[in-house]
PDB file of C-alpha atoms in Angstrom:
ATOM      1  CA  MET V1172      -4.936 -60.079 -47.173  1.00 49.00           C
ATOM      2  CA  ALA V1173      -8.067 -61.634 -45.978  1.00 52.00           C
ATOM      3  CA  LYS V1174      -9.006 -64.918 -47.584  1.00 55.00           C
ATOM      4  CA  ARG V1175     -12.353 -65.006 -49.132  1.00 55.00           C
ATOM      5  CA  PRO V1176     -14.852 -67.616 -47.993  1.00 55.00           C
ATOM      6  CA  ALA V1177     -15.533 -70.638 -50.032  1.00 52.00           C
ATOM      7  CA  SER V1178     -18.905 -69.834 -50.368  1.00 50.00           C
ATOM      8  CA  PHE V1179     -18.003 -66.515 -52.516  1.00 50.00           C
ATOM      9  CA  ASN V1180     -17.217 -67.841 -55.718  1.00 52.00           C
ATOM     10  CA  LYS V1181     -20.543 -69.592 -56.062  1.00 58.00           C
ATOM     11  CA  TYR V1182     -23.135 -68.422 -58.120  1.00 57.00           C
ATOM     12  CA  PRO V1183     -26.382 -67.536 -56.203  1.00 62.00           C
ATOM     13  CA  GLU V1184     -28.848 -70.192 -56.254  1.00 65.00           C
ATOM     14  CA  LEU V1185     -32.518 -69.663 -56.762  1.00 61.00           C
ATOM     15  CA  SER V1186     -35.645 -71.349 -55.503  1.00 67.00           C
ATOM     16  CA  ALA V1187     -37.874 -73.464 -58.281  1.00 63.00           C
ATOM     17  CA  ASP V1188     -40.120 -70.811 -57.797  1.00 67.00           C
ATOM     18  CA  ALA V1189     -37.927 -67.912 -58.566  1.00 68.00           C
ATOM     19  CA  THR V1190     -36.478 -69.714 -61.841  1.00 67.00           C
ATOM     20  CA  GLN V1191     -40.057 -70.531 -63.117  1.00 66.00           C
ATOM     21  CA  LYS V1192     -41.091 -66.996 -62.559  1.00 70.00           C
ATOM     22  CA  MET V1193     -37.560 -65.631 -64.108  1.00 72.00           C
ATOM     23  CA  LEU V1194     -38.573 -67.616 -67.025  1.00 67.00           C
ATOM     24  CA  ASP V1195     -41.804 -66.541 -67.657  1.00 69.00           C
ATOM     25  CA  ASN V1196     -40.691 -63.347 -67.485  1.00 71.00           C
ATOM     26  CA  VAL V1197     -38.327 -64.000 -70.482  1.00 71.00           C
ATOM     27  CA  PHE V1198     -41.100 -65.617 -72.519  1.00 68.00           C
ATOM     28  CA  ASP V1199     -43.363 -62.662 -71.945  1.00 68.00           C
ATOM     29  CA  ALA V1200     -40.524 -60.215 -73.138  1.00 74.00           C
ATOM     30  CA  ALA V1201     -39.981 -62.068 -76.167  1.00 72.00           C
ATOM     31  CA  ARG V1202     -43.945 -62.545 -76.599  1.00 72.00           C
ATOM     32  CA  VAL V1203     -43.586 -66.308 -76.874  1.00 69.00           C
ATOM     33  CA  LYS V1204     -46.179 -68.864 -75.330  1.00 69.00           C
ATOM     34  CA  ARG V1205     -44.979 -69.758 -71.698  1.00 67.00           C
ATOM     35  CA  ASN V1206     -43.372 -72.980 -71.577  1.00 64.00           C
ATOM     36  CA  THR V1207     -45.968 -75.643 -69.726  1.00 65.00           C
ATOM     37  CA  THR V1208     -43.372 -78.308 -68.746  1.00 65.00           C
ATOM     38  CA  PRO V1209     -42.529 -77.968 -65.442  1.00 66.00           C
ATOM     39  CA  LEU V1210     -38.643 -77.214 -64.329  1.00 64.00           C
ATOM     40  CA  PRO V1211     -37.988 -80.185 -62.625  1.00 67.00           C
ATOM     41  CA  LYS V1212     -38.996 -82.229 -65.716  1.00 64.00           C
ATOM     42  CA  LEU V1213     -36.943 -80.596 -67.686  1.00 64.00           C
ATOM     43  CA  ALA V1214     -34.191 -81.100 -65.350  1.00 65.00           C
ATOM     44  CA  LEU V1215     -34.672 -84.572 -65.619  1.00 65.00           C
ATOM     45  CA  TYR V1216     -34.961 -84.644 -69.093  1.00 62.00           C
ATOM     46  CA  SER V1217     -31.412 -83.006 -69.413  1.00 64.00           C
ATOM     47  CA  GLU V1218     -30.224 -85.308 -66.869  1.00 66.00           C
ATOM     48  CA  TYR V1219     -31.835 -88.300 -69.183  1.00 61.00           C
ATOM     49  CA  ARG V1220     -30.097 -86.892 -72.177  1.00 67.00           C
ATOM     50  CA  ARG V1221     -26.344 -86.590 -70.667  1.00 71.00           C
ATOM     51  CA  GLU V1222     -26.735 -90.188 -69.416  1.00 70.00           C
ATOM     52  CA  ARG V1223     -27.654 -91.401 -72.463  1.00 70.00           C
ATOM     53  CA  PHE V1224     -24.766 -89.210 -74.692  1.00 70.00           C
ATOM     54  CA  GLY V1225     -22.041 -91.257 -72.126  1.00 71.00           C
ATOM     55  CA  THR V1226     -23.821 -94.148 -72.615  1.00 75.00           C
ATOM     56  CA  GLN V1227     -23.799 -94.119 -76.435  1.00 76.00           C
ATOM     57  CA  ARG V1228     -20.457 -92.433 -76.112  1.00 78.00           C
ATOM     58  CA  ARG V1229     -19.169 -95.653 -74.452  1.00 79.00           C
ATOM     59  CA  LEU V1230     -20.915 -97.727 -76.882  1.00 79.00           C
ATOM     60  CA  THR V1231     -18.921 -96.546 -79.836  1.00 76.00           C
ATOM     61  CA  PHE V1232     -15.730 -96.674 -77.965  1.00 76.00           C
ATOM     62  CA  ALA V1233     -16.492-100.428 -77.759  1.00 75.00           C
ATOM     63  CA  LEU V1234     -17.284-100.819 -81.178  1.00 71.00           C
ATOM     64  CA  LEU V1235     -14.301 -99.304 -82.271  1.00 73.00           C
ATOM     65  CA  ILE V1236     -12.310-101.434 -80.030  1.00 71.00           C
ATOM     66  CA  VAL V1237     -13.949-104.202 -81.832  1.00 63.00           C
ATOM     67  CA  PHE V1238     -13.691-102.815 -84.938  1.00 65.00           C
ATOM     68  CA  LEU V1239      -9.719-102.720 -84.687  1.00 64.00           C
ATOM     69  CA  ILE V1240      -9.614-106.063 -83.310  1.00 63.00           C
ATOM     70  CA  LEU V1241     -11.751-108.267 -85.370  1.00 60.00           C
ATOM     71  CA  PRO V1242      -9.406-108.334 -88.747  1.00 59.00           C
ATOM     72  CA  LEU V1243      -6.882-110.380 -85.682  1.00 61.00           C
ATOM     73  CA  CYS V1244      -9.041-113.221 -85.502  1.00 66.00           C
ATOM     74  CA  PHE V1245      -8.269-113.978 -89.234  1.00 70.00           C
ATOM     75  CA  PHE V1246      -4.713-114.054 -88.936  1.00 82.00           C
ATOM     76  CA  ALA V1247      -3.312-117.564 -90.381  1.00 85.00           C
ATOM     77  CA  PRO V1248       0.610-117.730 -89.206  1.00 91.00           C
ATOM     78  CA  LYS V1249       3.051-117.627 -91.457  1.00 93.00           C
ATOM     79  CA  ILE V1250       5.481-120.952 -91.173  1.00 95.00           C
ATOM     80  CA  THR V1251       8.910-121.551 -92.447  1.00 95.00           C
ATOM     81  CA  VAL V1252      10.621-124.928 -92.309  1.00 95.00           C
ATOM     82  CA  GLU V1253      14.215-125.450 -92.683  1.00 95.00           C
ATOM     83  CA  GLN V1254      16.467-128.817 -92.127  1.00 93.00           C
ATOM     84  CA  MET V1255      18.997-128.535 -89.600  1.00 91.00           C
ATOM     85  CA  PRO V1256      22.681-130.679 -89.697  1.00 87.00           C
ATOM     86  CA  GLN V1257      22.076-134.128 -88.844  1.00 77.00           C
ATOM     87  CA  GLY V1258      23.558-135.331 -85.263  1.00 73.00           C
ATOM     88  CA  ASN V1259      25.074-138.268 -84.211  1.00 70.00           C
ATOM     89  CA  ASP V1260      22.140-140.180 -84.651  1.00 68.00           C
ATOM     90  CA  ARG V1261      21.716-139.055 -88.122  1.00 73.00           C
ATOM     91  CA  LEU V1262      18.268-138.468 -87.817  1.00 81.00           C
ATOM     92  CA  PRO V1263      17.120-135.571 -89.990  1.00 89.00           C
ATOM     93  CA  LYS V1264      16.061-132.413 -87.899  1.00 92.00           C
ATOM     94  CA  TYR V1265      14.060-129.580 -88.896  1.00 96.00           C
ATOM     95  CA  ARG V1266      13.692-126.350 -87.390  1.00 96.00           C
ATOM     96  CA  ILE V1267      10.469-124.596 -87.549  1.00 97.00           C
ATOM     97  CA  SER V1268       9.497-120.952 -87.454  1.00 96.00           C
ATOM     98  CA  VAL V1269       6.157-118.905 -86.913  1.00 96.00           C
ATOM     99  CA  GLU V1270       5.347-115.425 -88.149  1.00 93.00           C
ATOM    100  CA  SER V1271       2.628-114.379 -86.389  1.00 88.00           C
ATOM    101  CA  LEU V1272       1.265-110.934 -83.921  1.00 85.00           C
ATOM    102  CA  LEU V1273      -0.620-113.448 -81.930  1.00 86.00           C
ATOM    103  CA  PRO V1274       0.529-116.266 -79.885  1.00 91.00           C
ATOM    104  CA  VAL V1275       0.924-119.831 -80.953  1.00 94.00           C
ATOM    105  CA  HIS V1276      -1.455-121.999 -79.519  1.00 93.00           C
ATOM    106  CA  ARG V1277      -0.396-125.204 -80.668  1.00 94.00           C
ATOM    107  CA  VAL V1278       2.243-126.959 -83.147  1.00 96.00           C
ATOM    108  CA  ALA V1279       2.069-130.600 -84.196  1.00 96.00           C
ATOM    109  CA  ALA V1280       4.471-132.505 -86.721  1.00 96.00           C
ATOM    110  CA  SER V1281       3.068-135.993 -88.491  1.00 96.00           C
ATOM    111  CA  VAL V1282       3.593-138.176 -91.453  1.00 94.00           C
ATOM    112  CA  GLY V1283       0.749-140.289 -91.891  1.00 92.00           C
ATOM    113  CA  ASP V1284      -0.837-141.057 -88.575  1.00 91.00           C
ATOM    114  CA  THR V1285       2.730-141.093 -87.024  1.00 92.00           C
ATOM    115  CA  GLY V1286       3.241-138.493 -84.680  1.00 94.00           C
ATOM    116  CA  PHE V1287       6.515-136.622 -83.166  1.00 95.00           C
ATOM    117  CA  PRO V1288       7.362-134.604 -80.500  1.00 96.00           C
ATOM    118  CA  VAL V1289       7.639-130.747 -81.412  1.00 96.00           C
ATOM    119  CA  TYR V1290      10.196-128.582 -79.233  1.00 96.00           C
ATOM    120  CA  GLU V1291      10.157-125.172 -78.225  1.00 94.00           C
ATOM    121  CA  SER V1292      13.802-123.752 -79.003  1.00 93.00           C
ATOM    122  CA  GLY V1293      13.297-119.995 -79.125  1.00 92.00           C
ATOM    123  CA  THR V1294      10.379-117.406 -79.506  1.00 93.00           C
ATOM    124  CA  LYS V1295       7.814-118.951 -82.268  1.00 94.00           C
ATOM    125  CA  THR V1296      11.084-121.184 -82.955  1.00 96.00           C
ATOM    126  CA  TYR V1297      10.544-125.208 -82.668  1.00 97.00           C
ATOM    127  CA  VAL V1298      12.372-128.127 -83.587  1.00 96.00           C
ATOM    128  CA  VAL V1299      10.949-131.728 -84.905  1.00 95.00           C
ATOM    129  CA  GLN V1300      13.020-134.916 -85.131  1.00 92.00           C
ATOM    130  CA  PRO V1301      11.372-137.584 -87.234  1.00 92.00           C
ATOM    131  CA  THR V1302      11.745-141.006 -87.379  1.00 87.00           C
ATOM    132  CA  ARG V1303      10.143-141.794 -90.295  1.00 87.00           C
ATOM    133  CA  ASN V1304      10.073-141.198 -94.206  1.00 89.00           C
ATOM    134  CA  GLY V1305       7.794-139.701 -95.764  1.00 92.00           C
ATOM    135  CA  ASP V1306       5.577-136.631 -96.211  1.00 95.00           C
ATOM    136  CA  LEU V1307       6.025-134.321 -92.618  1.00 96.00           C
ATOM    137  CA  ASP V1308       2.886-132.629 -92.072  1.00 97.00           C
ATOM    138  CA  ILE V1309       3.512-129.301 -89.703  1.00 97.00           C
ATOM    139  CA  GLU V1310       0.311-127.769 -88.366  1.00 97.00           C
ATOM    140  CA  VAL V1311       0.696-124.605 -86.794  1.00 96.00           C
ATOM    141  CA  MET V1312      -2.170-123.216 -84.616  1.00 94.00           C
ATOM    142  CA  LEU V1313      -2.517-119.439 -83.639  1.00 91.00           C
ATOM    143  CA  LEU V1314      -4.200-118.470 -80.081  1.00 89.00           C
ATOM    144  CA  ASN V1315      -7.042-117.115 -82.365  1.00 86.00           C
ATOM    145  CA  ARG V1316      -7.827-120.589 -83.835  1.00 88.00           C
ATOM    146  CA  GLN V1317      -6.589-119.730 -87.478  1.00 89.00           C
ATOM    147  CA  TRP V1318      -3.908-122.670 -88.672  1.00 91.00           C
ATOM    148  CA  ASP V1319      -2.106-123.208 -91.418  1.00 94.00           C
ATOM    149  CA  ILE V1320      -0.239-126.885 -92.707  1.00 95.00           C
ATOM    150  CA  VAL V1321       3.202-126.958 -94.333  1.00 96.00           C
ATOM    151  CA  THR V1322       4.385-130.116 -95.787  1.00 96.00           C
ATOM    152  CA  VAL V1323       8.102-131.208 -96.377  1.00 95.00           C
ATOM    153  CA  PRO V1324       9.535-134.722 -97.717  1.00 95.00           C
ATOM    154  CA  VAL V1325      11.495-136.399 -95.247  1.00 93.00           C
ATOM    155  CA  ALA V1326      13.945-139.144 -96.815  1.00 85.00           C
ATOM    156  CA  GLY V1327      16.941-139.414 -94.673  1.00 80.00           C
ATOM    157  CA  VAL V1328      15.735-141.398 -91.919  1.00 86.00           C
ATOM    158  CA  ASP V1329      17.559-144.874 -91.294  1.00 84.00           C
ATOM    159  CA  ALA V1330      14.813-147.470 -90.012  1.00 82.00           C
ATOM    160  CA  GLU V1331      16.483-150.389 -91.586  1.00 88.00           C
ATOM    161  CA  PRO V1332      19.159-152.678 -89.745  1.00 92.00           C
ATOM    162  CA  PRO V1333      22.329-153.808 -91.980  1.00 95.00           C
ATOM    163  CA  HIS V1334      21.200-157.487 -93.815  1.00 95.00           C
ATOM    164  CA  ILE V1335      23.981-160.264 -94.912  1.00 95.00           C
ATOM    165  CA  LEU V1336      25.255-160.723 -98.054  1.00 96.00           C
ATOM    166  CA  GLU V1337      26.848-163.617 -97.547  1.00 95.00           C
ATOM    167  CA  ASP V1338      27.110-166.229 -94.813  1.00 93.00           C
ATOM    168  CA  TYR V1339      29.396-169.667 -94.737  1.00 92.00           C
ATOM    169  CA  PHE V1340      31.892-171.607 -92.615  1.00 90.00           C
ATOM    170  CA  LYS V1341      35.313-171.979 -92.781  1.00 90.00           C
ATOM    171  CA  GLY V1342      38.077-173.473 -90.827  1.00 88.00           C
ATOM    172  CA  GLY V1343      35.661-173.788 -87.536  1.00 87.00           C
ATOM    173  CA  GLN V1344      34.182-170.058 -87.876  1.00 92.00           C
ATOM    174  CA  LEU V1345      31.104-168.475 -88.953  1.00 92.00           C
ATOM    175  CA  ILE V1346      31.767-165.637 -91.675  1.00 95.00           C
ATOM    176  CA  LEU V1347      29.490-163.146 -92.304  1.00 96.00           C
ATOM    177  CA  VAL V1348      29.510-160.422 -95.116  1.00 96.00           C
ATOM    178  CA  VAL V1349      27.182-157.219 -93.458  1.00 97.00           C
ATOM    179  CA  ALA V1350      26.065-154.061 -95.481  1.00 95.00           C
ATOM    180  CA  ASP V1351      24.246-151.288 -94.329  1.00 93.00           C
ATOM    181  CA  ASP V1352      23.239-148.963 -97.228  1.00 87.00           C
ATOM    182  CA  ASN V1353      22.386-145.822 -95.125  1.00 83.00           C
ATOM    183  CA  SER V1354      23.910-144.978 -91.957  1.00 83.00           C
ATOM    184  CA  GLY V1355      26.817-148.073 -92.519  1.00 90.00           C
ATOM    185  CA  VAL V1356      27.186-150.528 -90.052  1.00 94.00           C
ATOM    186  CA  ASP V1357      28.811-149.993 -86.574  1.00 94.00           C
ATOM    187  CA  PHE V1358      31.172-152.866 -86.726  1.00 96.00           C
ATOM    188  CA  SER V1359      32.971-151.850 -82.989  1.00 95.00           C
ATOM    189  CA  ALA V1360      29.778-152.310 -81.230  1.00 95.00           C
ATOM    190  CA  ILE V1361      28.954-156.289 -83.052  1.00 96.00           C
ATOM    191  CA  HIS V1362      28.736-158.708 -80.185  1.00 96.00           C
ATOM    192  CA  THR V1363      27.279-161.942 -79.060  1.00 96.00           C
ATOM    193  CA  LYS V1364      25.412-163.419 -76.105  1.00 95.00           C
ATOM    194  CA  ASP V1365      24.415-166.170 -75.054  1.00 93.00           C
ATOM    195  CA  ALA V1366      21.708-167.973 -72.940  1.00 90.00           C
ATOM    196  CA  ALA V1367      23.188-166.775 -69.693  1.00 91.00           C
ATOM    197  CA  GLY V1368      24.015-163.169 -70.944  1.00 91.00           C
ATOM    198  CA  ASN V1369      27.152-163.536 -71.685  1.00 93.00           C
ATOM    199  CA  THR V1370      28.577-160.920 -73.801  1.00 95.00           C
ATOM    200  CA  ALA V1371      31.565-161.627 -76.469  1.00 95.00           C
ATOM    201  CA  LEU V1372      33.422-159.815 -79.564  1.00 95.00           C
ATOM    202  CA  PRO V1373      33.633-161.397 -82.645  1.00 95.00           C
ATOM    203  CA  LEU V1374      37.069-162.579 -83.387  1.00 95.00           C
ATOM    204  CA  THR V1375      37.947-160.149 -86.458  1.00 95.00           C
ATOM    205  CA  THR V1376      36.050-157.538 -88.265  1.00 96.00           C
ATOM    206  CA  ASP V1377      36.792-155.755 -91.697  1.00 95.00           C
ATOM    207  CA  PRO V1378      34.932-152.536 -92.219  1.00 95.00           C
ATOM    208  CA  ALA V1379      36.123-152.456 -95.857  1.00 94.00           C
ATOM    209  CA  SER V1380      34.929-155.776 -96.989  1.00 95.00           C
ATOM    210  CA  GLY V1381      32.194-156.131 -94.246  1.00 95.00           C
ATOM    211  CA  GLU V1382      33.523-159.491 -93.399  1.00 96.00           C
ATOM    212  CA  VAL V1383      32.684-160.271 -89.512  1.00 97.00           C
ATOM    213  CA  ARG V1384      34.203-163.689 -88.160  1.00 96.00           C
ATOM    214  CA  PHE V1385      33.095-165.336 -85.171  1.00 95.00           C
ATOM    215  CA  PRO V1386      34.350-168.815 -83.304  1.00 92.00           C
ATOM    216  CA  PHE V1387      31.831-171.613 -83.790  1.00 86.00           C
ATOM    217  CA  PRO V1388      29.160-171.866 -81.460  1.00 85.00           C
ATOM    218  CA  GLU V1389      28.796-174.928 -79.131  1.00 85.00           C
ATOM    219  CA  GLU V1390      25.533-173.534 -77.923  1.00 90.00           C
ATOM    220  CA  THR V1391      22.873-171.087 -79.297  1.00 92.00           C
ATOM    221  CA  ILE V1392      23.943-167.663 -79.173  1.00 94.00           C
ATOM    222  CA  THR V1393      22.612-164.510 -80.765  1.00 96.00           C
ATOM    223  CA  ILE V1394      24.393-162.155 -82.786  1.00 96.00           C
ATOM    224  CA  PHE V1395      23.825-158.335 -82.558  1.00 97.00           C
ATOM    225  CA  ILE V1396      24.589-156.147 -85.641  1.00 96.00           C
ATOM    226  CA  PRO V1397      24.057-152.504 -85.245  1.00 94.00           C
ATOM    227  CA  ASP V1398      24.274-149.633 -87.705  1.00 91.00           C
ATOM    228  CA  ASN V1399      25.049-146.152 -86.669  1.00 86.00           C
ATOM    229  CA  ALA V1400      21.631-145.104 -86.792  1.00 81.00           C
ATOM    230  CA  GLY V1401      20.433-147.486 -83.911  1.00 83.00           C
ATOM    231  CA  ASN V1402      19.105-150.134 -85.655  1.00 90.00           C
ATOM    232  CA  THR V1403      19.972-153.651 -85.215  1.00 94.00           C
ATOM    233  CA  LEU V1404      20.123-156.987 -86.874  1.00 96.00           C
ATOM    234  CA  GLN V1405      19.813-160.025 -84.531  1.00 95.00           C
ATOM    235  CA  LEU V1406      20.487-163.462 -85.917  1.00 94.00           C
ATOM    236  CA  VAL V1407      19.884-166.663 -83.047  1.00 93.00           C
ATOM    237  CA  LEU V1408      22.353-169.144 -84.385  1.00 89.00           C
ATOM    238  CA  LYS V1409      21.625-172.932 -82.879  1.00 85.00           C
ATOM    239  CA  PRO V1410      23.858-175.776 -83.346  1.00 79.00           C
ATOM    240  CA  VAL V1411      22.678-178.569 -84.886  1.00 71.00           C
ATOM    241  CA  GLU V1412      23.601-181.835 -83.536  1.00 63.00           C
ATOM    242  CA  GLY V1413      25.462-184.521 -85.925  1.00 53.00           C
ATOM    243  CA  GLU V1414      26.696-181.745 -88.221  1.00 52.00           C
TER     244      GLU V1414
END
């Protein structure tokens, strides 16, 4: 079977004059006043209407997208804060979880004017370890600049060094009774240091009574008494001539 030529399936095209005459005949047969607008102008107007409709459709589609996205601009984050088990540093640690459809832009934590670093531990999950007691303000800001603040009290930070309950000399020895009300005295780390940088351990320590014994110094020494949270009490002991 012979293949039909490509032009076989096309409709025949009329010239502008033939088209105008055909349209006039239609108006005459219908006893309607002939159209006075030239066909080329009608074709241009039809093209204008088609382009205008396309523009309106695109604009409507854009407005629909804006209408759907607009509510996201006002979504604020939902913040959940929970305290984690203390580590060896004996500092409180808090886990911050953020619920939001939008990405998180910033997470900040502070007590008063003191800010603390916040570390990302997972997807929209963060960890902060304050080193100061007080009200911890946690602020979360989303990509849409909407934010929220949650405040949690912090009271477990040991920022105070050990203190001396009693001190006296006996039998050529310096005896100190020390205590720490928070993390406790680290008796294994108590030591002295002289001006040359030489270190020495105490003669004896008794964690039960808090008693620490040192040999009576013959020169100026510094006594270091740390607690289990990293705070250290430093005492400078200088012998007095004639005593």
